[in-house]
Coordinates of C-alpha atoms and ligand atoms in Angstrom, one line a residue:
X146 CA 7.4 -20.1 6.4
X147 CA 7.3 -17.5 9.1
X148 CA 4.0 -15.6 9.4
X149 CA 4.4 -11.8 9.9
X150 CA 2.1 -9.4 11.8
X151 CA 2.2 -5.6 10.9
X152 CA 2.5 -3.1 13.5
X153 CA 1.3 0.4 12.7
X154 CA 1.4 3.8 14.7
X155 CA 0.0 6.8 13.1
X156 CA 1.0 10.7 13.5
X157 CA -1.8 13.0 12.2
X158 CA -1.3 16.6 11.4
X159 CA -4.5 18.7 11.4
X160 CA -4.6 22.5 10.8
X161 CA -6.9 24.2 13.2
X162 CA -9.7 26.4 11.9
X163 CA -8.9 29.5 13.8
X164 CA -9.3 33.1 12.3
X165 CA -5.7 34.0 13.0
X166 CA -2.3 32.2 13.0
X167 CA -0.8 30.3 15.9
X168 CA 1.5 33.2 17.0
X169 CA 0.5 36.4 15.2
X170 CA -2.7 38.1 14.0
X171 CA -2.3 37.3 10.4
X172 CA -5.4 35.5 9.0
X173 CA -5.0 31.6 9.0
X174 CA -7.5 31.3 6.1
X175 CA -4.7 31.0 3.6
X176 CA -6.8 29.3 0.9
X177 CA -8.7 32.6 0.5
X178 CA -5.5 34.7 0.2
X179 CA -5.6 37.0 -2.9
X180 CA -2.0 36.2 -3.6
X181 CA 1.1 34.4 -2.2
X182 CA 2.8 36.1 0.6
X183 CA -0.1 38.5 1.5
X184 CA -1.1 37.1 4.8
X185 CA 2.3 37.6 6.5
X186 CA 4.0 39.6 9.1
X187 CA 7.3 39.9 10.8
X188 CA 6.3 37.1 13.2
X189 CA 5.4 34.4 10.6
X190 CA 8.2 35.3 8.4
X191 CA 10.7 35.1 11.2
X192 CA 12.1 38.6 11.1
X193 CA 14.6 39.1 13.9
X194 CA 13.2 40.5 17.1
X195 CA 9.6 39.6 16.2
X196 CA 7.7 38.1 19.3
X197 CA 5.3 35.3 19.2
X198 CA 1.9 35.4 21.1
X199 CA -0.3 32.4 21.6
X200 CA -3.7 32.1 20.0
X201 CA -6.3 31.4 22.6
X202 CA -8.8 29.8 20.2
X203 CA -6.1 27.2 19.0
X204 CA -5.7 26.2 22.6
X205 CA -9.3 25.9 23.1
X206 CA -9.6 23.7 19.9
X207 CA -6.7 21.6 21.1
X208 CA -8.3 21.0 24.3
X209 CA -11.7 20.1 22.6
X210 CA -9.8 17.5 20.6
X211 CA -7.8 16.1 23.5
X212 CA -11.0 15.7 25.6
X213 CA -12.8 14.1 22.6
X214 CA -9.9 11.5 22.4
X215 CA -10.2 10.7 26.1
X216 CA -6.9 12.4 26.9
X217 CA -5.8 13.9 30.2
X218 CA -5.4 17.7 29.6
X219 CA -2.1 18.9 31.0
X220 CA -2.5 22.2 32.9
X221 CA 1.0 23.2 32.8
X222 CA 2.2 23.5 29.1
X223 CA 5.6 24.6 27.8
X224 CA 6.8 25.2 24.2
X225 CA 9.9 24.3 22.5
X226 CA 11.9 25.0 19.6
X227 CA 12.5 22.2 17.1
X228 CA 15.4 23.1 15.0
X229 CA 16.1 22.2 11.4
X230 CA 16.9 24.1 8.2
X231 CA 14.6 24.2 5.4
X232 CA 13.4 26.9 3.0
X233 CA 9.7 26.3 4.1
X234 CA 10.7 27.2 7.7
X235 CA 11.7 31.1 8.0
X236 CA 12.7 30.9 11.5
X237 CA 15.2 27.9 11.1
X238 CA 12.9 26.3 13.9
X239 CA 9.5 25.3 14.4
X240 CA 7.7 26.3 17.7
X241 CA 6.2 23.0 19.0
X242 CA 5.6 21.2 22.3
X243 CA 8.0 18.7 23.4
X244 CA 7.9 17.1 26.8
X245 CA 4.8 18.7 28.0
X246 CA 2.0 18.4 25.4
X247 CA -1.3 20.0 25.9
X248 CA -3.1 16.4 26.0
X249 CA -1.9 13.0 26.7
X250 CA -2.7 9.3 27.4
X251 CA -6.0 9.0 25.7
X252 CA -7.7 6.3 23.5
X253 CA -10.0 5.9 20.6
X254 CA -12.3 2.8 20.2
X255 CA -12.4 1.6 16.6
X256 CA -13.5 -1.5 14.6
X257 CA -10.6 -3.6 13.1
X258 CA -10.7 -5.5 9.8
X259 CA -13.1 -8.2 11.4
X260 CA -15.4 -5.4 12.4
X261 CA -14.6 -6.2 16.1
X262 CA -14.1 -3.3 18.5
X263 CA -10.4 -2.5 19.4
X264 CA -8.8 0.2 21.4
X265 CA -6.0 2.5 20.1
X266 CA -4.1 4.3 22.7
X267 CA -3.4 8.1 21.9
X268 CA 0.0 8.9 23.2
X269 CA -0.1 12.5 22.9
X270 CA -1.7 15.6 21.3
X271 CA 0.4 18.7 20.9
X272 CA 0.2 22.2 19.3
X273 CA 2.7 23.4 16.9
X274 CA 2.8 25.7 13.7
X275 CA 2.6 24.9 10.0
X276 CA 5.4 25.6 7.6
X277 CA 5.3 27.6 4.3
X278 CA 4.6 26.1 1.1
X279 CA 7.2 25.5 -1.6
X280 CA 6.4 25.1 -5.3
X281 CA 9.2 23.5 -7.3
X282 CA 9.6 25.0 -10.8
X283 CA 12.2 23.9 -13.4
X284 CA 15.3 25.7 -12.1
X285 CA 14.1 27.3 -9.0
X286 CA 11.4 27.1 -6.3
X287 CA 8.9 29.5 -5.0
X288 CA 8.0 30.0 -1.4
X289 CA 4.6 31.1 0.0
X290 CA 4.5 32.1 3.6
X291 CA 0.6 32.5 3.8
X292 CA 0.5 29.0 5.4
X293 CA 3.6 29.6 7.8
X294 CA 2.3 29.9 11.2
X295 CA -1.1 28.3 10.8
X296 CA -1.9 26.4 13.9
X297 CA -1.3 22.7 13.6
X298 CA -2.2 19.9 15.9
X299 CA -0.4 16.7 16.0
X300 CA -2.1 13.5 17.1
X301 CA 0.2 10.6 17.9
X302 CA -1.0 7.1 18.4
X303 CA 0.8 4.2 20.1
X304 CA 1.7 1.4 17.8
X305 CA -1.5 -0.4 18.3
X306 CA -2.8 -1.1 14.8
X307 CA -2.2 -4.6 13.4
X308 CA -3.9 -4.2 10.0
X309 CA -4.1 -1.5 7.3
X310 CA -7.9 -1.8 7.7
X311 CA -7.5 -0.8 11.5
X312 CA -5.3 2.0 10.7
X313 CA -7.7 3.3 8.0
X314 CA -10.6 2.9 10.6
X315 CA -8.6 5.0 13.2
X316 CA -7.8 7.7 10.6
X317 CA -11.3 7.9 9.4
X318 CA -12.8 8.3 12.9
X319 CA -10.2 11.0 14.0
X320 CA -11.3 12.9 10.6
X321 CA -14.9 12.4 11.7
X322 CA -14.3 13.7 15.3
X323 CA -12.4 16.7 14.0
X324 CA -15.3 17.6 11.6
X325 CA -17.8 17.2 14.4
X326 CA -15.8 19.5 16.6
X327 CA -15.6 22.0 13.7
X328 CA -11.8 22.4 14.2
X329 CA -10.9 20.9 10.9
X330 CA -12.7 20.6 7.6
X331 CA -11.1 17.2 6.8
X332 CA -10.5 18.4 3.3
X333 CA -7.4 16.3 2.5
X334 CA -7.2 17.6 -1.1
X335 CA -6.3 21.0 0.4
X336 CA -3.7 19.5 2.7
X337 CA -5.4 20.5 6.0
X338 CA -5.2 16.9 7.2
X339 CA -2.2 14.7 6.6
X340 CA -1.0 11.4 7.8
X341 CA 2.4 9.7 8.7
X342 CA 2.2 6.1 9.0
X343 CA 5.0 4.3 11.1
X344 CA 5.2 0.7 9.9
X345 CA 7.0 -2.4 11.1
X346 CA 6.6 -6.1 10.8
X347 CA 7.4 -8.9 13.2
X348 CA 6.8 -12.8 13.3
X349 CA 3.3 -13.5 14.5
X350 CA 2.9 -14.1 18.2
X351 CA 6.0 -12.1 19.0
X352 CA 5.5 -9.0 21.2
X353 CA 8.8 -7.1 20.3
X354 CA 8.8 -3.9 18.4
X355 CA 11.1 -4.1 15.5
X356 CA 12.7 -1.4 13.3
X357 CA 10.1 0.9 11.8
X358 CA 9.9 3.1 8.9
X359 CA 7.8 6.3 8.7
X360 CA 6.0 7.2 5.6
X361 CA 5.5 11.0 5.5
X362 CA 2.9 13.4 4.0
X363 CA 0.1 11.0 3.0
X364 CA -2.7 13.1 1.7
X365 CA -5.6 10.8 1.3
X366 CA -7.0 7.5 2.8
X367 CA -6.1 5.8 -0.4
X368 CA -2.4 6.9 -0.1
X369 CA -2.5 5.8 3.6
X370 CA -3.8 2.4 2.8
X371 CA -1.7 1.7 -0.4
X372 CA 1.6 3.0 1.3
X373 CA 1.2 1.1 4.4
X374 CA 0.2 -2.1 2.5
X375 CA 3.3 -1.6 0.1
X376 CA 5.7 -1.1 3.0
X377 CA 4.3 -4.1 4.9
X378 CA 5.0 -6.4 2.0
X379 CA 8.4 -4.7 1.4
X380 CA 9.7 -5.1 5.0
X381 CA 8.4 -8.9 4.8
X382 CA 10.4 -9.4 1.7
X383 CA 13.6 -7.9 3.3
X384 CA 13.3 -10.3 6.2
X385 CA 12.5 -13.3 4.2
X386 CA 15.6 -12.6 2.2
X387 CA 17.8 -12.6 5.5
X388 CA 18.0 -8.8 5.6
X389 CA 17.4 -6.0 8.1
X390 CA 14.8 -3.2 7.8
X391 CA 16.6 0.2 8.0
X392 CA 15.0 2.9 10.0
X393 CA 14.3 5.7 7.6
X394 CA 11.8 8.4 6.5
X395 CA 10.0 7.5 3.2
X396 CA 7.9 9.3 0.8
X397 CA 5.0 7.8 -1.1
X398 CA 5.1 7.9 -5.0
X399 CA 1.6 7.8 -5.9
X400 CA 2.1 7.4 -9.6
X401 CA 4.4 4.4 -9.3
X402 CA 2.8 2.9 -6.0
X403 CA 6.1 2.6 -4.3
X404 CA 7.7 4.2 -1.1
X405 CA 10.9 6.0 -1.7
X406 CA 13.7 6.7 0.7
X407 CA 14.0 10.4 1.8
X408 CA 16.4 10.5 4.6
X409 CA 17.8 8.4 7.3
X410 CA 16.8 7.9 10.7
X411 CA 16.5 11.1 12.7
X412 CA 16.3 11.3 16.5
X413 CA 15.2 13.9 19.0
X414 CA 18.7 15.2 19.4
X415 CA 19.0 15.9 15.9
X416 CA 16.3 18.7 16.4
X417 CA 18.2 20.2 19.3
X418 CA 14.9 20.8 21.1
X419 CA 15.1 23.5 23.8
X420 CA 12.4 25.6 25.8
X421 CA 11.2 28.5 23.6
X422 CA 12.6 31.5 25.4
X423 CA 9.9 33.9 23.9
X424 CA 6.9 32.1 25.3
X425 CA 6.3 31.8 28.9
X426 CA 4.9 28.5 30.3
X427 CA 1.1 28.3 29.7
X428 CA -0.8 27.5 32.8
X429 CA -4.3 26.4 32.0
X430 CA -7.2 27.0 34.5
X431 CA -9.3 24.0 35.5
X432 CA -12.5 26.1 35.3
X433 CA -11.7 27.0 31.6
X434 CA -11.1 23.3 30.7
X435 CA -14.4 22.5 32.4
X436 CA -16.1 25.1 30.3
X437 CA -14.7 23.6 27.1
X438 CA -15.8 20.2 28.3
X439 CA -19.4 21.6 28.5
X440 CA -19.2 22.7 25.0
X441 CA -18.5 19.1 23.6
X442 CA -21.0 18.1 21.0
X443 CA -22.5 14.6 20.9
X444 CA -19.7 12.7 19.3
X445 CA -20.0 9.9 16.6
X446 CA -20.0 7.0 19.1
X447 CA -22.6 8.4 21.4
X448 CA -24.7 9.4 18.4
X449 CA -24.6 6.1 16.9
X450 CA -25.6 4.4 20.2
X451 CA -28.6 6.8 20.4
X452 CA -29.5 6.2 16.8
X453 CA -29.5 2.4 17.4
X454 CA -31.7 2.6 20.6
X455 CA -34.1 5.6 19.8
X456 CA -34.6 4.9 16.1
X457 CA -34.3 1.1 16.1
X458 CA -31.7 1.2 13.4
X459 CA -28.9 -1.5 12.8
X460 CA -25.4 -0.6 13.9
X461 CA -24.3 -0.2 10.2
X462 CA -27.4 1.9 9.2
X463 CA -26.7 4.2 12.3
X464 CA -23.1 4.3 11.6
X465 CA -23.7 5.5 8.0
X466 CA -26.0 8.4 9.3
X467 CA -23.6 9.5 12.0
X468 CA -20.5 9.6 9.7
X469 CA -21.2 13.2 9.3
X470 CA -22.9 15.5 12.0
X471 CA -24.7 17.2 9.2
X472 CA -26.1 14.2 7.9
X473 CA -27.2 12.9 11.2
X474 CA -29.1 16.1 12.0
X475 CA -30.6 16.2 8.5
X476 CA -31.9 12.7 9.2
X477 CA -33.3 13.7 12.6
X478 CA -35.0 16.8 11.0
X479 CA -36.7 14.5 8.4
X480 CA -37.8 12.1 11.2
X481 CA -39.2 15.0 13.2
X482 CA -41.3 16.0 10.2
X483 CA -42.4 12.6 8.7
X484 CA -45.0 10.0 9.7
X485 CA -42.8 7.3 7.9
X486 CA -40.7 4.8 10.0
X487 CA -37.2 5.6 10.7
X488 CA -36.2 2.5 8.5
X489 CA -37.9 3.9 5.6
X490 CA -36.2 7.4 6.1
X491 CA -33.0 5.7 6.5
X492 CA -33.2 3.8 3.2
X493 CA -34.2 7.0 1.3
X494 CA -31.1 8.7 2.6
X495 CA -28.9 5.7 2.0
X496 CA -30.4 5.0 -1.4
X497 CA -31.4 7.6 -3.9
X498 CA -30.3 10.7 -1.8
X499 CA -26.6 9.4 -1.4
X500 CA -26.6 8.2 -5.0
X501 CA -27.4 11.8 -6.0
X502 CA -24.6 13.1 -3.8
X503 CA -22.1 10.7 -5.3
X504 CA -23.1 11.3 -8.8
X505 CA -23.1 15.1 -8.5
X506 CA -20.3 15.3 -6.3
X507 CA -22.0 17.7 -4.0
X508 CA -21.7 17.9 -0.3
X509 CA -24.6 17.9 1.9
X510 CA -24.2 21.6 2.7
X511 CA -24.4 22.4 -1.1
X512 CA -27.7 20.6 -1.5
X513 CA -30.5 22.8 -0.5
X514 CA -33.6 20.4 -0.1
X515 CA -35.4 21.3 3.3
X516 CA -35.8 18.5 5.5
X517 CA -39.6 19.2 5.6
X518 CA -40.0 18.7 1.9
X519 CA -38.1 15.5 1.9
X520 CA -40.2 14.3 4.6
X521 CA -43.2 15.3 2.6
X522 CA -42.1 13.2 -0.4
X523 CA -41.3 10.2 1.7
X524 CA -44.9 10.2 3.3
X525 CA -46.3 10.5 -0.1
X526 CA -44.9 7.1 -1.1
X527 CA -45.6 5.8 2.3
X528 CA -49.3 6.6 2.1
X529 CA -49.2 5.3 -1.6
X530 CA -50.1 8.8 -3.2
X531 CA -47.2 8.0 -5.5
X532 CA -45.2 4.8 -6.3
X533 CA -41.6 4.3 -5.1
X534 CA -40.3 4.9 -8.5
X535 CA -42.2 8.1 -8.9
X536 CA -40.9 9.1 -5.6
X537 CA -37.4 8.7 -6.8
X538 CA -38.3 10.9 -10.0
X539 CA -39.7 13.5 -7.7
X540 CA -36.8 13.5 -5.3
X541 CA -34.4 13.8 -8.2
X542 CA -36.4 16.7 -9.4
X543 CA -36.3 18.5 -6.2
X544 CA -32.6 18.0 -5.7
X545 CA -31.9 19.4 -9.1
X546 CA -34.1 22.3 -8.6
X547 CA -33.0 22.9 -5.1
X548 CA -36.3 22.5 -3.4
X549 CA -39.8 22.7 -5.0
X550 CA -43.0 21.4 -3.7
X551 CA -43.3 17.6 -4.1
X552 CA -47.1 17.7 -4.5
X553 CA -46.7 20.4 -7.3
X554 CA -44.1 18.2 -9.0
X555 CA -46.5 15.1 -8.8
X556 CA -49.2 17.3 -10.4
X557 CA -47.0 18.8 -13.0
X558 CA -45.5 15.3 -14.0
X559 CA -48.9 13.7 -13.6
X560 CA -47.4 10.9 -11.3
X561 CA -50.1 10.4 -8.9
X562 CA -50.7 6.6 -8.4
X563 CA -54.1 5.4 -9.4
X564 CA -55.9 2.8 -7.5
X565 CA -58.9 3.3 -9.6
X566 CA -59.5 -0.3 -10.5
X567 CA -61.5 0.4 -13.8
X568 CA -58.4 2.3 -15.3
X569 CA -56.0 -0.5 -14.3
X570 CA -58.5 -3.3 -15.4
X571 CA -58.7 -1.6 -18.9
X572 CA -55.0 -1.6 -19.2
X573 CA -54.6 -5.3 -18.2
X574 CA -57.3 -6.5 -20.5
X575 CA -55.5 -4.8 -23.4
X576 CA -52.1 -6.2 -22.4
X577 CA -53.6 -9.8 -22.1
X578 CA -55.4 -9.7 -25.5
X579 CA -52.2 -8.3 -27.1
X580 CA -50.0 -11.0 -25.6
X581 CA -51.8 -14.4 -26.1
X582 CA -48.5 -16.3 -26.0
X583 CA -47.5 -15.1 -22.5
X584 CA -51.0 -15.7 -21.3
X585 CA -50.8 -19.4 -22.6
X586 CA -47.3 -19.8 -20.8
X587 CA -48.9 -18.7 -17.5
X588 CA -51.7 -21.0 -18.0
X589 CA -49.2 -23.9 -18.7
X590 CA -47.6 -23.1 -15.2
X591 CA -44.9 -20.6 -15.9
X592 CA -45.8 -18.3 -13.1
X593 CA -42.8 -16.1 -13.5
X594 CA -44.3 -14.5 -16.5
X595 CA -46.2 -12.4 -14.1
X596 CA -43.3 -10.3 -13.5
X597 CA -43.1 -9.6 -17.2
X598 CA -46.6 -8.8 -17.5
X599 CA -46.5 -6.4 -14.4
X600 CA -43.8 -4.5 -16.3
X601 CA -46.2 -4.2 -19.1
X602 CA -48.8 -2.8 -16.9
X603 CA -46.3 -0.4 -15.3
X604 CA -45.5 0.8 -18.8
X605 CA -49.0 1.1 -20.0
X606 CA -50.2 3.1 -16.8
X607 CA -46.9 5.2 -16.9
X608 CA -46.0 3.8 -13.4
X609 CA -49.1 5.2 -11.9
X610 CA -50.9 2.0 -11.1
X611 CA -50.7 0.9 -7.4
X612 CA -48.5 -2.2 -7.7
X613 CA -50.5 -4.2 -5.2
X614 CA -53.8 -3.5 -6.9
X615 CA -52.5 -4.0 -10.3
X616 CA -51.0 -7.5 -9.2
X617 CA -54.3 -8.8 -7.7
X618 CA -56.3 -7.6 -10.7
X619 CA -53.7 -9.2 -13.1
X620 CA -53.7 -12.6 -11.3
X621 CA -57.6 -12.5 -11.4
X622 CA -57.7 -11.7 -15.1
X623 CA -55.3 -14.4 -15.9
X624 CA -57.2 -17.0 -13.8
X625 CA -60.5 -16.0 -15.6
X626 CA -58.9 -17.3 -18.7
X627 CA -58.4 -20.8 -17.4
X628 CA -62.3 -21.2 -17.6
Ligands
LIG724 P1 9.6 9.6 18.5 O1 9.1 9.9 17.0 O2 9.5 10.5 19.5 O3 10.9 8.7 18.4 P2 8.3 7.0 18.5 O4 9.4 6.6 17.6 O5 8.1 6.2 19.8 O6 8.6 8.5 18.9 O7 6.8 7.0 17.8 C1 6.5 7.7 16.6 C2 5.4 6.9 16.1 O8 5.8 5.8 15.5 C3 4.2 6.8 16.9 O9 3.0 6.9 16.2 C4 4.5 5.2 17.4 O10 3.2 4.7 17.7 C5 5.0 4.7 16.1 N1 5.9 3.6 16.4 C6 6.9 3.5 17.3 N2 7.6 2.4 17.2 C7 7.0 1.6 16.2 C8 7.2 0.3 15.6 N3 8.2 -0.4 16.1 N4 6.4 -0.1 14.6 C9 5.4 0.8 14.2 N5 5.2 1.9 14.6 C10 5.9 2.4 15.6
LIG725 MG1 7.2 11.4 13.2
LIG726 ZN1 1.8 36.8 10.7

């Protein structure tokens, strides 16, 4: 049986976080519009005679993205009309870039399905405008132009990915970079970041590019992976049955888990691209590009490498912390305020802290636990003022109340750890005389019973006994009983 290899190329649409729209001064923050069709003007509703004017901030953000994806920035830019008729497109064309995109020929290094590094070539990054939003009602459709004309960036990869995991890894990393650059929130539920997967399959070992299908409007990582995996299987079956894959545009039916045909192949000539007559070519000054280059933040790869070398973390520990810029700087603030090791701090963040974030559904920005307080708490566990378990209780208390002084909480909850041997000794003696059967088992050689007895000690002392001291005393008390 023939083995098949998937070939995947991604097109990613990202709205830019500018104040105003791409070609007019209307607010681009349409999710905060009071009502549909309030953030509109003659330009973004396509009234005859209205003239577009370029948004400088959008160009700056596009350059930031291009540089971050290792692209060359094209100093000479032109805009083009991409013509098609649809009710969400008031002008009957979208202003886009065609033969001269703002950035091209870049790359992004990712980890594939076997965690090995691989390079995906970024073919081009170009500027365009978003469309209006349609809502389909029973017998009619409504159109809201608040989104029409919002700056949109399209990032197109070469068909370099060979597994669904690699495509996911590429998409995830693009999202992280856009968030690092603060040009896109990455909030896929709001539709500000959308994927299109181009998928084909070919016999393993072959280097031909076979006919592809394009799955549009994938609004989550889950949709991206499920739709691509489905399409790979579907195409393999077509070839296995002696058929041919037809080039077409597909949609993803999330509820039924299938791709559905939307329309047949469309080529560039179907869009009748021609130069936008209302916008002169855009010549970028080299010095401006260099200024923008100087504004680039430390990006995920560089940060990960620094975390590994400076903080002695493993690649996967570092990777977790640098997945979000805010998380990475939170970690760094805790490190700066704490005497505990970076490994210990990492495990508090990766463990109890992230569990709280997951359970509560809160984003880091919504949690207001100052790094100094978190550092203080971790240090209290490190210097054995409180046990690890009590530390978790205190942390959750601080997270719930949005701050609070860890020392105060320890006092109020009476959690301070006791290494006073008299107090622990007393508890142990009582436990041993209450549980003669277990003592006998221990004396008969069942050492594992110690775990159970330690549990009793923790319970009797309300978790305040220093476990090392308690264990030592417990073993001693048991050995005493041998005599
Ligand atoms: P255009 O849309 O201008 O015709 P292409 O068809 O070459 O451009 O590419 C559009 C997207 O499809 C790109 O992301 C590219 O990587 C991807 N792609 C092109 N050919 C294939 C293929 N045979 N299999 C999978 N993806 C492909
Ligand atoms: Mg496309
Ligand atoms: Zn407008």
